[in-house]
Amino acid sequence: MTSHYAATYAGWQHDPEAFWAQAAQGIDWFKPWDRVFAADEGIYGRWFSGAECNTCHNALDRHVANGRADQTAIIYDSPVTGQKRNISYREMLEEVEALAAVMLDNGVTKGDRVIIYMPMVPEAAVAMLACARIGAVHSVVFGGFAAHELATRIDDAKPVMIIAASCGIEPNRVVPYQDMLDKAISEASHKVPHCIILQRPQHGHEPVPGRDIDYRSAVDAARGRHVPCTPVKATDPLYILYTSGTTGEPKGVVRDNGGHMVALTWSMKNVYGIEPGQVFWAASDVGWVVGHSYIIYAPLLYGATSVLFEGKPVGTPDAGTFWRVIAEHNVAVMFTAPTAIRAIKKEDADGAHVRKYDLSRLRALFLAGERADPDTVHWAENLLKCPVIDHWWQTETGWAIAANPLGLGLLETRYGSPTVSMPGYEIHVLDDEGHPVERGQLGNILIKLPLPPGCLPTLWNADERFRKSYLNEFPGYYKTADAGYMDHDGYLYIMARTDDIINVAGHRLSTGAMEEVLASHPDVAECAVLGIADALRGQVPCGLIVLKANIDRDPHEVEKECIAMVRDAIGPVAAFRLAITVKRLPKTRSGKILRSTIQKIADGEPWKMPATIDDPAILDEISAILRERHIGLAFA
Ligand code: COA
Ligand code: AMP
């Protein structure tokens, strides 16, 4: 098939407003927009200014009214509990209306924030859509975070309600959410009046009188009540999703209603090549942006069927789970993180599990969250016999910046590249002084403003932080904080972050946040955390600590305490398992820690002794410790 990509991209460049106005035809609006793009509103302009709409109406009501009532909206497949359930659009709508009624009865109104702290259960989707229905702003918090992270989000979002489950289920343990919830609520200064708790049989939740409402009994009692969709402005917030910044304070990425619906609907057809009624599966978690965009909103807005999978690529029960789900539920297109495929490959290198299932209906596997390494892509292509497509985006953008668009017709694959910019995104690669670099040369990857519909208009209650983090350094551009290059044909190569964010098993984490935790250990004088290459998780954090001069303790004990502290403060998802005591940190004479040099040593990459190093011997010492402890790809 010839690709329509070039013509589509040129069409967008020629008249962006006409392009997005056309895409917006895929959405029901209660009131049409006054202006497709209002350059004088918001920080860099706003999309669909003056329009009114409701995201839940577009995700559920209109499909029920237009012949999809009995089509499956969500396939819940949970190998960790042994449950499988198909939920139709009609059933979703009923449950969402009932939960929305309970929320209204408990005082939640338009614009209020609601935190959702739930694992991969259908009720998480119901809670998100119930918020959208009544114009409340949800903020989903990933279950792998610790209580302190939840408390930070409570204090920033100031929710009037938390909707939680009694537990999450990891392959090796049940994760009781109540401990975390109670701890976070007591740590936060903002007080949350109500919690709605979904009791799961695997772990009970002891209700706090006056605070906790039982999800099941309240929703069952409200069943049959009709709650109309509250009209909201296209520019009103639909949700806040916190993501790692460069400090311990996460950034509250804001998503609006109108532009988000338009962009996601466009992407389902044109990027992922899905048609309404087909099955799409994003194997991620509702706590991440991939879960928001491609487990919940995009498939439902588009009238597709979405798989909500509560399990892992391996160990639930084996490395064939993904292939079983694809075959059993007729998945047409799948999306996951490269690390998940690496985990499967590690256990089933020859693909014995793959051959047990009929995967002939799978049209493509999309990968994102970290760079898709060519080995993993080749392995998956050979076994799945379909295109394996790397695409690049961020929590901030909410949908792909660069992809090989299946729906528009695939372009030639260049391994190691997420292919080309999507309509809406004009990418420039500039040096640190803001000058364009030659094609093929490494630089800062920037998006020319304005950002397209669906991308963040600002950070929650933090316009100045938004400007400072993304806009000020390169005026006229949004800074992706990714470094890379573009080749002569416009293919992008995303090579590294320019800040201290690392990507661990597709999870975005801040090394700065981990350093803050380590620095609070009473025996630690100084520390540095860096991401080192890992064959499974892409990167893992490695902490170097220097003990205070007067400390006479076994360094291994302090290291163990540091590991426990990070787990306790940030959560198990940080996968912080390496703390190493060193005599000094390698620094330049001006005091800058030489993180990238240590990283190169650990990764086995060529490195040069920096001319400005204060004490060259310390790098040899660190190298020896890494070798002795088999840390890093170079010494594993
Ligand atoms: N709730 C509670 N704990 C969680 C959790 C959750 N939702 N998710 C992860 N954790 C815990 C894990 O249990 C583990 O704890 P442990 O230290 O006690 O073993 C820890 O966090 C680290 O988890 P992870 O890095 O995910 O390691 P893993 O060994 O459990 O699994 C993979 C490795 C590669 C299989 C897994 O990370 C994976 O499936 N990654 C895909 C990620 C993804 O989909 N990202 C979304 C972007 S598309
Ligand atoms: P998150 O906000 O968690 O989605 O993480 C976004 C970051 O992950 C990006 O800024 C990149 O650093 C990285 N990332 C995501 N997808 C890709 C990809 N396909 N290739 C390279 N890096 C990626």
PDB file of C-alpha atoms in Angstrom, residues 502-505 509 511 514 529-543 574-578 599 603 631-633:
ATOM      1  CA  ILE A 502      15.638   7.683  33.654  1.00  0.00           C
ATOM      2  CA  ASN A 503      13.413   5.027  32.160  1.00  0.00           C
ATOM      3  CA  VAL A 504      13.242   1.848  34.222  1.00  0.00           C
ATOM      4  CA  ALA A 505      11.154  -0.956  32.693  1.00  0.00           C
ATOM      5  CA  LEU A 509      11.634   8.050  37.229  1.00  0.00           C
ATOM      6  CA  THR A 511      17.145  10.342  39.797  1.00  0.00           C
ATOM      7  CA  MET A 514      16.011   9.347  44.621  1.00  0.00           C
ATOM      8  CA  VAL A 529      22.028   8.495  41.432  1.00  0.00           C
ATOM      9  CA  LEU A 530      22.454   7.618  37.793  1.00  0.00           C
ATOM     10  CA  GLY A 531      20.748   5.299  35.349  1.00  0.00           C
ATOM     11  CA  ILE A 532      22.910   2.461  34.075  1.00  0.00           C
ATOM     12  CA  ALA A 533      22.054   0.177  31.161  1.00  0.00           C
ATOM     13  CA  ASP A 534      20.217  -3.032  32.004  1.00  0.00           C
ATOM     14  CA  ALA A 535      19.462  -5.869  29.600  1.00  0.00           C
ATOM     15  CA  LEU A 536      15.874  -6.324  30.845  1.00  0.00           C
ATOM     16  CA  ARG A 537      14.669  -2.990  32.175  1.00  0.00           C
ATOM     17  CA  GLY A 538      16.544  -0.726  29.739  1.00  0.00           C
ATOM     18  CA  GLN A 539      17.967   1.245  32.635  1.00  0.00           C
ATOM     19  CA  VAL A 540      18.217   0.739  36.390  1.00  0.00           C
ATOM     20  CA  PRO A 541      19.107   3.307  39.030  1.00  0.00           C
ATOM     21  CA  CYS A 542      22.461   3.042  40.744  1.00  0.00           C
ATOM     22  CA  GLY A 543      23.170   5.140  43.832  1.00  0.00           C
ATOM     23  CA  ALA A 574      11.694   2.652  41.415  1.00  0.00           C
ATOM     24  CA  ALA A 575      13.499  -0.727  41.348  1.00  0.00           C
ATOM     25  CA  PHE A 576      16.294   0.885  43.370  1.00  0.00           C
ATOM     26  CA  ARG A 577      18.462  -2.082  44.297  1.00  0.00           C
ATOM     27  CA  LEU A 578      22.019  -0.792  43.897  1.00  0.00           C
ATOM     28  CA  GLN A 599      27.473   5.743  33.436  1.00  0.00           C
ATOM     29  CA  ASP A 603      27.741   0.530  30.405  1.00  0.00           C
ATOM     30  CA  ILE A 631      27.281  -4.109  38.377  1.00  0.00           C
ATOM     31  CA  GLY A 632      26.530  -2.685  34.945  1.00  0.00           C
ATOM     32  CA  LEU A 633      26.564  -4.237  31.469  1.00  0.00           C
TER      33      LEU A 633
END
